[in-house]
mmCIF file of C-alpha atoms in Angstrom:
data_model
loop_
_atom_site.group_PDB
_atom_site.id
_atom_site.type_symbol
_atom_site.label_atom_id
_atom_site.label_comp_id
_atom_site.label_asym_id
_atom_site.label_seq_id
_atom_site.Cartn_x
_atom_site.Cartn_y
_atom_site.Cartn_z
ATOM 1 C CA MET R 1 -25.154 52.534 -19.185
ATOM 2 C CA PRO R 2 -24.767 50.665 -16.917
ATOM 3 C CA TYR R 3 -23.445 52.104 -14.101
ATOM 4 C CA TYR R 4 -22.672 50.147 -11.170
ATOM 5 C CA ARG R 5 -21.277 51.901 -7.556
ATOM 6 C CA VAL R 6 -19.479 49.511 -5.242
ATOM 7 C CA ILE R 7 -19.852 50.927 -1.783
ATOM 8 C CA THR R 8 -17.517 49.908 0.378
ATOM 9 C CA PRO R 9 -15.869 51.174 3.821
ATOM 10 C CA LYS R 10 -12.630 53.370 3.166
ATOM 11 C CA ASN R 11 -9.959 51.238 2.239
ATOM 12 C CA ALA R 12 -11.374 47.729 2.505
ATOM 13 C CA LEU R 13 -10.086 46.855 -1.033
ATOM 14 C CA SER R 14 -6.872 46.568 -3.066
ATOM 15 C CA TYR R 15 -6.328 48.114 -6.605
ATOM 16 C CA GLU R 16 -6.021 44.360 -7.398
ATOM 17 C CA GLN R 17 -9.324 43.691 -5.586
ATOM 18 C CA ARG R 18 -11.198 46.568 -7.593
ATOM 19 C CA GLN R 19 -9.518 45.816 -11.001
ATOM 20 C CA LYS R 20 -10.982 42.156 -10.602
ATOM 21 C CA ILE R 21 -14.398 43.506 -9.191
ATOM 22 C CA ALA R 22 -14.734 45.809 -12.302
ATOM 23 C CA LEU R 23 -13.767 43.178 -14.716
ATOM 24 C CA GLY R 24 -16.538 41.004 -12.459
ATOM 25 C CA VAL R 25 -18.928 43.426 -12.753
ATOM 26 C CA THR R 26 -18.406 43.345 -16.620
ATOM 27 C CA ASP R 27 -18.444 39.900 -16.971
ATOM 28 C CA VAL R 28 -21.626 39.627 -14.975
ATOM 29 C CA HIS R 29 -23.609 41.964 -16.348
ATOM 30 C CA CYS R 30 -22.581 40.917 -20.378
ATOM 31 C CA ASP R 31 -22.873 37.402 -19.855
ATOM 32 C CA ILE R 32 -26.385 37.714 -18.659
ATOM 33 C CA SER R 33 -27.556 40.589 -20.418
ATOM 34 C CA ALA R 34 -25.478 40.594 -23.578
ATOM 35 C CA ALA R 35 -24.764 44.486 -23.736
ATOM 36 C CA PRO R 36 -22.076 45.446 -25.073
ATOM 37 C CA ARG R 37 -18.963 45.545 -23.063
ATOM 38 C CA ASN R 38 -18.074 48.847 -23.720
ATOM 39 C CA PHE R 39 -21.183 50.338 -21.867
ATOM 40 C CA VAL R 40 -20.450 48.915 -18.506
ATOM 41 C CA HIS R 41 -19.328 51.532 -16.020
ATOM 42 C CA THR R 42 -18.196 50.829 -12.669
ATOM 43 C CA GLU R 43 -17.312 53.120 -9.764
ATOM 44 C CA PHE R 44 -16.090 52.977 -6.195
ATOM 45 C CA LEU R 45 -16.954 54.634 -3.648
ATOM 46 C CA GLU R 46 -15.527 54.566 -0.236
ATOM 47 C CA LEU R 47 -17.431 55.604 3.012
ATOM 48 C CA ASP R 48 -16.437 56.406 6.569
ATOM 49 C CA GLU R 49 -19.217 54.510 7.420
ATOM 50 C CA SER R 50 -22.188 52.533 6.025
ATOM 51 C CA GLY R 51 -25.817 53.874 5.880
ATOM 52 C CA SER R 52 -26.931 55.938 3.039
ATOM 53 C CA ILE R 53 -25.670 57.339 -0.200
ATOM 54 C CA PRO R 54 -26.980 59.578 -2.847
ATOM 55 C CA ASP R 55 -29.728 57.680 -4.967
ATOM 56 C CA ASN R 56 -29.020 56.919 -8.183
ATOM 57 C CA ARG R 57 -31.735 59.300 -9.419
ATOM 58 C CA GLY R 58 -30.319 62.395 -7.663
ATOM 59 C CA ARG R 59 -32.941 62.682 -5.803
ATOM 60 C CA GLY R 60 -32.690 61.411 -2.389
ATOM 61 C CA ILE R 61 -30.988 59.030 -0.272
ATOM 62 C CA LYS R 62 -30.455 55.384 -0.548
ATOM 63 C CA PRO R 63 -30.483 53.759 2.755
ATOM 64 C CA PHE R 64 -28.625 50.407 2.948
ATOM 65 C CA ASP R 65 -27.956 48.289 6.227
ATOM 66 C CA THR R 66 -24.828 46.118 5.023
ATOM 67 C CA LYS R 67 -21.160 47.000 5.230
ATOM 68 C CA TYR R 68 -20.571 46.773 1.576
ATOM 69 C CA TYR R 69 -23.022 48.206 -1.197
ATOM 70 C CA ILE R 70 -23.606 47.690 -5.005
ATOM 71 C CA ALA R 71 -25.715 50.390 -6.598
ATOM 72 C CA GLY R 72 -26.897 49.712 -10.629
ATOM 73 C CA ARG R 73 -28.400 51.754 -12.600
ATOM 74 C CA ASN R 74 -29.624 49.975 -16.062
ATOM 75 C CA ARG R 75 -31.555 50.364 -18.882
ATOM 76 C CA ALA R 76 -35.203 49.563 -18.787
ATOM 77 C CA GLY R 77 -36.853 46.857 -20.376
ATOM 78 C CA ARG R 78 -35.261 43.203 -18.878
ATOM 79 C CA THR R 79 -37.209 40.898 -17.102
ATOM 80 C CA ASP R 80 -37.458 41.196 -13.427
ATOM 81 C CA ASP R 81 -35.531 37.422 -13.558
ATOM 82 C CA THR R 82 -32.664 39.073 -15.737
ATOM 83 C CA ILE R 83 -32.573 41.750 -13.251
ATOM 84 C CA SER R 84 -32.164 39.303 -10.429
ATOM 85 C CA ARG R 85 -29.689 37.141 -11.827
ATOM 86 C CA ILE R 86 -27.465 39.834 -12.729
ATOM 87 C CA LEU R 87 -27.804 41.590 -9.050
ATOM 88 C CA ASN R 88 -27.253 38.008 -7.436
ATOM 89 C CA GLY R 89 -24.449 37.311 -9.707
ATOM 90 C CA MET R 90 -22.777 40.883 -8.857
ATOM 91 C CA LEU R 91 -22.937 39.725 -5.224
ATOM 92 C CA GLU R 92 -21.501 36.419 -5.348
ATOM 93 C CA MET R 93 -19.040 37.644 -7.604
ATOM 94 C CA PHE R 94 -17.876 40.076 -4.976
ATOM 95 C CA CYS R 95 -17.782 38.179 -2.346
ATOM 96 C CA ASP R 96 -15.740 35.323 -4.172
ATOM 97 C CA ILE R 97 -13.252 38.306 -4.943
ATOM 98 C CA THR R 98 -13.339 40.009 -1.396
ATOM 99 C CA GLY R 99 -13.675 36.966 0.729
ATOM 100 C CA VAL R 100 -16.547 39.329 2.283
ATOM 101 C CA ASP R 101 -19.762 37.064 3.925
ATOM 102 C CA ALA R 102 -22.681 37.550 1.923
ATOM 103 C CA ASN R 103 -24.422 38.976 4.908
ATOM 104 C CA GLU R 104 -21.847 41.583 4.697
ATOM 105 C CA VAL R 105 -22.964 42.882 1.129
ATOM 106 C CA SER R 106 -26.269 44.032 -0.211
ATOM 107 C CA GLY R 107 -27.395 45.684 -3.696
ATOM 108 C CA ASP R 108 -30.120 47.035 -5.800
ATOM 109 C CA ILE R 109 -30.470 47.581 -9.800
ATOM 110 C CA ILE R 110 -32.953 50.538 -10.733
ATOM 111 C CA GLU R 111 -33.749 51.263 -14.684
ATOM 112 C CA GLY R 112 -34.359 54.063 -16.454
ATOM 113 C CA LYS R 113 -35.370 54.325 -20.174
ATOM 114 C CA ALA R 114 -32.876 54.012 -22.543
ATOM 115 C CA SER R 115 -33.980 56.626 -24.500
ATOM 116 C CA TRP R 116 -32.865 59.304 -21.631
ATOM 117 C CA THR R 117 -29.195 58.061 -21.647
ATOM 118 C CA MET R 118 -26.980 58.899 -24.288
ATOM 119 C CA GLU R 119 -23.528 56.857 -24.635
ATOM 120 C CA GLY R 120 -20.564 58.663 -27.037
ATOM 121 C CA GLY R 121 -22.619 60.988 -27.922
ATOM 122 C CA HIS R 122 -25.454 58.681 -29.182
ATOM 123 C CA ILE R 123 -29.236 58.342 -27.729
ATOM 124 C CA LEU R 124 -28.595 54.340 -26.478
ATOM 125 C CA PRO R 125 -30.931 51.743 -27.806
ATOM 126 C CA GLU R 126 -33.096 49.499 -25.984
ATOM 127 C CA PRO R 127 -31.729 46.584 -24.629
ATOM 128 C CA GLY R 128 -31.726 43.465 -27.499
ATOM 129 C CA GLU R 129 -31.832 46.427 -30.018
ATOM 130 C CA GLU R 130 -28.197 47.271 -30.422
ATOM 131 C CA PRO R 131 -27.041 47.750 -34.266
ATOM 132 C CA PRO R 132 -23.761 44.993 -34.808
ATOM 133 C CA SER R 133 -21.707 48.537 -34.918
ATOM 134 C CA TRP R 134 -22.161 49.150 -30.920
ATOM 135 C CA TYR R 135 -20.287 45.617 -30.763
ATOM 136 C CA GLU R 136 -17.016 46.949 -32.523
ATOM 137 C CA ALA R 137 -15.697 48.000 -29.613
ATOM 138 C CA ASP R 138 -15.954 44.498 -27.817
ATOM 139 C CA LYS R 139 -14.023 42.659 -30.907
ATOM 140 C CA VAL R 140 -10.998 45.247 -30.022
ATOM 141 C CA LEU R 141 -10.755 44.660 -26.139
ATOM 142 C CA ALA R 142 -10.795 41.056 -26.919
ATOM 143 C CA ASN R 143 -7.683 41.442 -29.179
#
């Protein structure tokens, strides 16, 4: 957690673009939220045509009307402004890397309680309450 699905048409992105986007998703999310970098997960989902995907809650269908879509799921507890900044940062980063027009990409971020999610066998702390040990992997990644 957080978990981002980047939905694209089939074969729309190269491996290099995917790598840059995955790093960009991590950078945007962590720069704004201060979450540990190892929390962030990115999945790329290719569709034959745009329109809808199973929603992040697994209870229905998430419709969208753009060619590209970023669907995020994060821990609850952040302000609307923070969520908006994360989403807008994701969309801008995606357009910068891919050259896709901003009118062709949209997205949303939904939230769930941290206590409903486990990471590495541990229940996640609420945003901003991560103990220092949760950032140890970030130090390893930086070296």
